Coordinates of C-alpha atoms in Angstrom, one line a residue:
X11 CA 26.7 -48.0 18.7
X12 CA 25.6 -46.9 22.0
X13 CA 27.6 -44.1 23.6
X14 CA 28.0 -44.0 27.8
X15 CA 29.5 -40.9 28.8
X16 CA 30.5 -43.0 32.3
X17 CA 32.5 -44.8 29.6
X18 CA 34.0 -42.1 27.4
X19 CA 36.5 -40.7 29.8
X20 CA 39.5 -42.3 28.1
X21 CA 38.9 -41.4 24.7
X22 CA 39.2 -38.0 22.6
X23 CA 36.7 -35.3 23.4
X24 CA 35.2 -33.8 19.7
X25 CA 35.2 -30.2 22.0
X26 CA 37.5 -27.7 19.9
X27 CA 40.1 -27.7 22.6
X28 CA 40.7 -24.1 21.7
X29 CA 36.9 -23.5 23.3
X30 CA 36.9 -23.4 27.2
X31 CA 34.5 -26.0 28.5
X32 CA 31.3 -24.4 30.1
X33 CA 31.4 -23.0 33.7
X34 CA 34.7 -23.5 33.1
X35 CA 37.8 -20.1 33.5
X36 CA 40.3 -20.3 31.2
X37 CA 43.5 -20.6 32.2
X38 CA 45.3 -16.6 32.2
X39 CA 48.1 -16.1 30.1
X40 CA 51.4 -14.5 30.9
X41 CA 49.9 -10.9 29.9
X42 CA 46.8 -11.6 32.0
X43 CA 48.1 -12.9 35.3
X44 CA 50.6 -9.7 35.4
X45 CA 47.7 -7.7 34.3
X46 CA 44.0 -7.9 36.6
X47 CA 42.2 -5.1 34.6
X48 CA 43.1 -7.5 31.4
X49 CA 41.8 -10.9 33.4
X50 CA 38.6 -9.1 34.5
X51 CA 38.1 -7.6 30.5
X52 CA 38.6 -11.2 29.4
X53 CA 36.2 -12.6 31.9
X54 CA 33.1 -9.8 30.4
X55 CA 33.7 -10.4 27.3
X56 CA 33.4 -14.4 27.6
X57 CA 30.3 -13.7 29.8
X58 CA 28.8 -11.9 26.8
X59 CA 29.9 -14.2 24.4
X60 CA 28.4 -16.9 26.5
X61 CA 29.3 -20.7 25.8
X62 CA 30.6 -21.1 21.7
X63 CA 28.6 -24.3 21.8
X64 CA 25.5 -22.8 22.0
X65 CA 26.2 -20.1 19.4
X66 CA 23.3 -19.2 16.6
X67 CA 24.6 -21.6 13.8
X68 CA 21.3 -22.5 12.3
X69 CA 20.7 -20.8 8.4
X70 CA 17.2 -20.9 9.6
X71 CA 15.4 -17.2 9.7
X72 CA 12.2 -17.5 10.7
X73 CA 9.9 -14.7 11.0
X74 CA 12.5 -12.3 10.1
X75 CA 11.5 -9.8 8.0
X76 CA 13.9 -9.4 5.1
X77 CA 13.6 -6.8 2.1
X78 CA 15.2 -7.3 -1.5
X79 CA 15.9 -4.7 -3.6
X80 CA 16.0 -4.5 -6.9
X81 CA 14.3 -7.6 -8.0
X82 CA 12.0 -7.0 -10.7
X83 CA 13.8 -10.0 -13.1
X84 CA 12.3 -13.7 -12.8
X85 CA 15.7 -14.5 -13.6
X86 CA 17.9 -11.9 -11.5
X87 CA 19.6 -12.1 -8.3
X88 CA 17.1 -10.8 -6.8
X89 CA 14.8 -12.8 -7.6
X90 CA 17.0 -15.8 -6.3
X91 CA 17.6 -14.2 -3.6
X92 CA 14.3 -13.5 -2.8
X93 CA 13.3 -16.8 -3.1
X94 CA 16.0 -17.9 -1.1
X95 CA 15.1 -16.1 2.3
X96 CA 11.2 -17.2 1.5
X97 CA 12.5 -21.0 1.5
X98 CA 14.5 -20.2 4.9
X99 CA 11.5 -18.8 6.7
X100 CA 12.2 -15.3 6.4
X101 CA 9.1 -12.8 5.3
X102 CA 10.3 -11.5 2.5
X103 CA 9.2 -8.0 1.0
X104 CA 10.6 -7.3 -2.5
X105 CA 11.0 -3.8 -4.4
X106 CA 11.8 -2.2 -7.9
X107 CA 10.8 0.5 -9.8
X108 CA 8.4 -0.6 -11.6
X109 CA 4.7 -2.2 -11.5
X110 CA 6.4 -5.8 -12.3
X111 CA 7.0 -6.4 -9.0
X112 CA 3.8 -7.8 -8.1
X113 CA 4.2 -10.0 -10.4
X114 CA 7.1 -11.4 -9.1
X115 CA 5.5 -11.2 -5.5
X116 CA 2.8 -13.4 -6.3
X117 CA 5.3 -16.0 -7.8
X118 CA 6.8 -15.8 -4.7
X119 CA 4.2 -15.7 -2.2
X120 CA 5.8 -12.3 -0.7
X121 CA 5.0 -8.7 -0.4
X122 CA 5.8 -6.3 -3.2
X123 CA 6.7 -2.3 -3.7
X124 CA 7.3 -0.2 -6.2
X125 CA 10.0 2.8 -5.3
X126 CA 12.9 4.8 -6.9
X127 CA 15.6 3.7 -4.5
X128 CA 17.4 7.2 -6.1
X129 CA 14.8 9.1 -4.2
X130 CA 15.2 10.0 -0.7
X131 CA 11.6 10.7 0.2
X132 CA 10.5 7.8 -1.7
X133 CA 12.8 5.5 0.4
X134 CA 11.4 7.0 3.2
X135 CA 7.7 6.0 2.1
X136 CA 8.9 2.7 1.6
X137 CA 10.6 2.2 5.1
X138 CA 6.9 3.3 6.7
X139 CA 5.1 1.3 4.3
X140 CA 7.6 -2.0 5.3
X141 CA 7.0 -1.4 8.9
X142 CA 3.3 -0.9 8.8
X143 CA 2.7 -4.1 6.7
X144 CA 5.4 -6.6 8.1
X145 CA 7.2 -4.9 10.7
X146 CA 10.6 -3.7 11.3
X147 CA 13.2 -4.7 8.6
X148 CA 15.5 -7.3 9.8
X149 CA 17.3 -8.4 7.1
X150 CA 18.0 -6.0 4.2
X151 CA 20.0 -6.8 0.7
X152 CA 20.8 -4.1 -1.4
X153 CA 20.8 -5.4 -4.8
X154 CA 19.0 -2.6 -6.7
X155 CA 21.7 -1.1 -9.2
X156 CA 22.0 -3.0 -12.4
X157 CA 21.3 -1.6 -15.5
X158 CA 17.7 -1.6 -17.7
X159 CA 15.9 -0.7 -20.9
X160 CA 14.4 2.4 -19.5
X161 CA 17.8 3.3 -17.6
X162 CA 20.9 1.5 -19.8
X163 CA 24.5 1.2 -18.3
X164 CA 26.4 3.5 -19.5
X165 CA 29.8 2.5 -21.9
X166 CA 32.3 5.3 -22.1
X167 CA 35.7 6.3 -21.5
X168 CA 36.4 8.9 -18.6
X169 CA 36.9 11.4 -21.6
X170 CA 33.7 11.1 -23.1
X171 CA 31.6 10.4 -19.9
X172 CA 28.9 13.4 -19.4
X173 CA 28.6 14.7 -15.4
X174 CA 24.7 13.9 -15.1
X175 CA 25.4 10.3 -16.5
X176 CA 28.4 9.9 -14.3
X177 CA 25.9 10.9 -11.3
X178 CA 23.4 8.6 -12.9
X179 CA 25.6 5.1 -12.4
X180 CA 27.1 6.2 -8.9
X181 CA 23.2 7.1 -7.7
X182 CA 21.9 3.6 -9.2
X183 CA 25.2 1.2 -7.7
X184 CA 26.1 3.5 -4.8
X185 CA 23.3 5.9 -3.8
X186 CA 21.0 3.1 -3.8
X187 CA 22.7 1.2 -1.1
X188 CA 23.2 4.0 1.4
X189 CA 19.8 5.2 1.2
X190 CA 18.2 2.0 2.1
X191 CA 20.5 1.1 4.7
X192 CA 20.3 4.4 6.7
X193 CA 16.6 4.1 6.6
X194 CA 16.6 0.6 7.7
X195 CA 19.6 0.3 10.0
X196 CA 18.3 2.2 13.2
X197 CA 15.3 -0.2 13.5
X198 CA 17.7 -3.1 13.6
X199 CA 20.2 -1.4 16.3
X200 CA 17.0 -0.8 18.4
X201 CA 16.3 -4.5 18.2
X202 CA 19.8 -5.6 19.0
X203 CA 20.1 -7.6 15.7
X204 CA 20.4 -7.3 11.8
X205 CA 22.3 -8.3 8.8
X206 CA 22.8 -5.7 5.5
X207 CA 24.1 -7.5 2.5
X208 CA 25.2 -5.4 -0.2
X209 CA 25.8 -6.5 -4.0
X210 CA 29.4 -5.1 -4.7
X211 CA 30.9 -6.8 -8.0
X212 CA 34.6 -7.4 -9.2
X213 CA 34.8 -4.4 -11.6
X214 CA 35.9 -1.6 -8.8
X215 CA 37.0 -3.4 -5.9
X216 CA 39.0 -6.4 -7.6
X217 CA 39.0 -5.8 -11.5
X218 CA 38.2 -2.8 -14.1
X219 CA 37.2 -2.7 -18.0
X220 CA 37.5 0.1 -20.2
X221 CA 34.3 2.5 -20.5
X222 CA 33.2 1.1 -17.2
X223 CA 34.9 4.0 -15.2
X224 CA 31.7 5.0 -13.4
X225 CA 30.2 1.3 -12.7
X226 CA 33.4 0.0 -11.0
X227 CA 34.0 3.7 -8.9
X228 CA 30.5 3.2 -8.0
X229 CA 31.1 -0.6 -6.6
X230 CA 34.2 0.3 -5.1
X231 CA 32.0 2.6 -3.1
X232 CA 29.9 -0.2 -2.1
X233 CA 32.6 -2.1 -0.2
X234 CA 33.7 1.0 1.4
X235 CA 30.3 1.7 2.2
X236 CA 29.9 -1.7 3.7
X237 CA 33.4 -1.3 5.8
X238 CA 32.3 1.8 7.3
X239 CA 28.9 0.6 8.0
X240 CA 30.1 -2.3 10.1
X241 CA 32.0 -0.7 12.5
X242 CA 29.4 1.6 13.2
X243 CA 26.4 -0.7 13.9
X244 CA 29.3 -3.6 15.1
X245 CA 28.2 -2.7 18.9
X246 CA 24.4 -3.0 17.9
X247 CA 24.6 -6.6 17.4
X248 CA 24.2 -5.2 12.9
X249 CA 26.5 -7.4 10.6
X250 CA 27.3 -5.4 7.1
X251 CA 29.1 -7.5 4.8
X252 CA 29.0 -7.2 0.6
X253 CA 29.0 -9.9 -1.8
X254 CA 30.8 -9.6 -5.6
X255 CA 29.7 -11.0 -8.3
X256 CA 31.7 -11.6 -11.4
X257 CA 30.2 -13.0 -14.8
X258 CA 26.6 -14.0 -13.9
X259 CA 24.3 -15.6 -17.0
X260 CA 21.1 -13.7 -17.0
X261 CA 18.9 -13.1 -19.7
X262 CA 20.4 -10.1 -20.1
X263 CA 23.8 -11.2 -20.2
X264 CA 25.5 -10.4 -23.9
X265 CA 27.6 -12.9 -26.0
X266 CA 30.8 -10.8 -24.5
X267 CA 29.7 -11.8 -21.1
X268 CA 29.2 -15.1 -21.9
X269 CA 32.2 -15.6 -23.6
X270 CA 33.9 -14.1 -20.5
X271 CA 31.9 -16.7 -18.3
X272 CA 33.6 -19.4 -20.5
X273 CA 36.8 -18.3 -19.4
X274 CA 37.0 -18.7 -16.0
X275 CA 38.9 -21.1 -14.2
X276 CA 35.4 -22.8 -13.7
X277 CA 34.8 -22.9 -17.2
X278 CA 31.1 -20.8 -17.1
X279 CA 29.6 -17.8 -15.8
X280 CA 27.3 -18.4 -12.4
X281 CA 23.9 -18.5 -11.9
X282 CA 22.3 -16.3 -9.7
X283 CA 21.0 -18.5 -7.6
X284 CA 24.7 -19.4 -6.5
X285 CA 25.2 -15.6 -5.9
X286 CA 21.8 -15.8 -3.5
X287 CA 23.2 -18.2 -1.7
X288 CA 26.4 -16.6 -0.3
X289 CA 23.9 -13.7 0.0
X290 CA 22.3 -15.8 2.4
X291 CA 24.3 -17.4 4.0
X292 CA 25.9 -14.0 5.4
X293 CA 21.7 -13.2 6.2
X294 CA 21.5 -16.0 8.6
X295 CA 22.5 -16.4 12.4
X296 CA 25.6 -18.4 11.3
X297 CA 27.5 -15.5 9.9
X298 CA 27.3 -13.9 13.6
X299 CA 31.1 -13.7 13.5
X300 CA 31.2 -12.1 10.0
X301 CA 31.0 -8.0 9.3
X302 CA 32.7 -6.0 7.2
X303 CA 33.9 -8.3 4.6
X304 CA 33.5 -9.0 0.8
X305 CA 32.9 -12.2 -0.5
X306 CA 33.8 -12.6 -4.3
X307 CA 31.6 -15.4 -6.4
X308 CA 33.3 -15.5 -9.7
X309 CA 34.4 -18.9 -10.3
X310 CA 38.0 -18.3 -9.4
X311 CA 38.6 -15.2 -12.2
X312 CA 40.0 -13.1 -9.6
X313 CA 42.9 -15.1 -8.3
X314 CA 44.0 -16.5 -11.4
X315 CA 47.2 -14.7 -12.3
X316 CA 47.5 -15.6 -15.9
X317 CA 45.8 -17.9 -18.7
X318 CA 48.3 -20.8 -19.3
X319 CA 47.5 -23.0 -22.8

């Protein structure tokens, strides 16, 4: 089919009518036309919005230098994640605690650092050591903050939950989080562009289990964290949005999570490779309208009310 725009003039435009055509003034509404300061306020901020039809929709990120924290596991969400921004053109620098990060590096083809995201002057080190290598941090996903051997969640009721190990789960879920973004976000506001993701999860913000008081306080945190965020770096062109995970199969998931997995609406816990990809999705240009928002990726749990048999 050849299409003649001479010969189109009778048929239906594919234009969202609710978009004004280019070089185009929308029509003033009631409010407007009794209002000049409101028409002139509309007029700037379509001027700086520029033509919706041109808007950055690609998922593409090339060149962008993105950092992942927290992905020392070949089978994490980090490590997804990671792997993810690499295949969208992003360079990609990865971090954990540990030496094992190189290894995953070299599976991926991207830089790797070890630092305790707990520790302010190590995050510091880090942020000049990202800079000098790739370059100011673009794109940063805070995913450091689950549990390990050498640092294990702790399981126990408010009652019997010690201050240091309290401290302990709100510095590895929470502390984390706004210690790499403030170190990061200032090079992204001087560039007029940048997108924090941070790794929420249903217990806190959506859901709580027992002995788990610390985790979910810690992950509520993080979407408040992520709220605040956006509205201040909204005016620097910086999108701050969180992602939740529910039941996630890992190798470190335990028959209990699994089990729970099985239960969802879905009928199985995710893989983390569907968790990296709402992470990047919100990563990439085409979220440019999204900040300050949670996105939940738990195969329905969350909305079901009850279990009907």
């Amino acid at each position: 089919m050849v299409f003649d725009a001479r010969s189109s003039s009778g048929s239906r435009s594919r234009r969202d009518a609710t978009r004004p055509a280019a070089g185009r003034r929308p029509r003033a509404s009631s409010a407007e036309a009794a209002d000049p300061a409101l028409t002139e306020a509309s007029e700037s901020a379509l001027a700086e919005a520029g033509d919706p039809d041109e808007a950055p929709v690609t998922l593409r990120l090339d060149g962008k230098v993105a950092l992942v924290t927290g992905a020392g596991s070949p089978d994490g969400i980090g490590y997804a994640t990671a792997r993810r921004l690499r295949d969208l053109g992003a360079r990609v620098a990865i971090v954990s605690t540990t030496r094992r990060i190189h290894e995953r590096a070299a599976e991926l083809g991207v830089t790797g650092f070890v630092a305790d995201l707990t520790d302010e002057a190590e995050v510091g080190a880090l942020a000049d050591a990202i800079v000098d290598q790739l370059g100011d941090v673009e794109v940063l996903v805070n995913n450091a903050g689950l549990a390990s051997r050498a640092s294990p969640e702790v399981l126990r009721p408010v009652s019997q939950l010690t201050y240091d190990e309290w401290k302990s789960e709100i510095d590895r879920n929470l502390s984390t989080a706004f210690l790499c973004s403030r170190a990061f976000q200032g090079g992204m506001a001087e560039q007029g562009w940048g997108r924090i993701v941070n790794l929420a999860a249903t217990a806190g913000p959506v859901n709580a289990l027992p002995t788990e008081a610390a985790y979910a306080a810690a992950k509520a945190g993080v979407v408040g964290l992520t709220r605040a965020l956006a509205m201040e770096l909204v005016a620097d062109g910086v999108n701050v949005n969180c992602v939740a995970p529910g039941t996630i199969y890992t190798a470190a998931s335990t028959v209990t999570e699994i089990k729970q997995g099985l239960g969802t609406p879905i009928g199985r816990p995710g893989a983390p490779d569907e968790v990296a990809a709402a992470i990047a999705f919100l990563c990439s240009p085409a979220a440019s309208y999204i900040t300050g928002q949670m996105l939940v990726v738990d195969g329905g749990n969350s909305v079901r009310e009850a279990e009907f048999r």
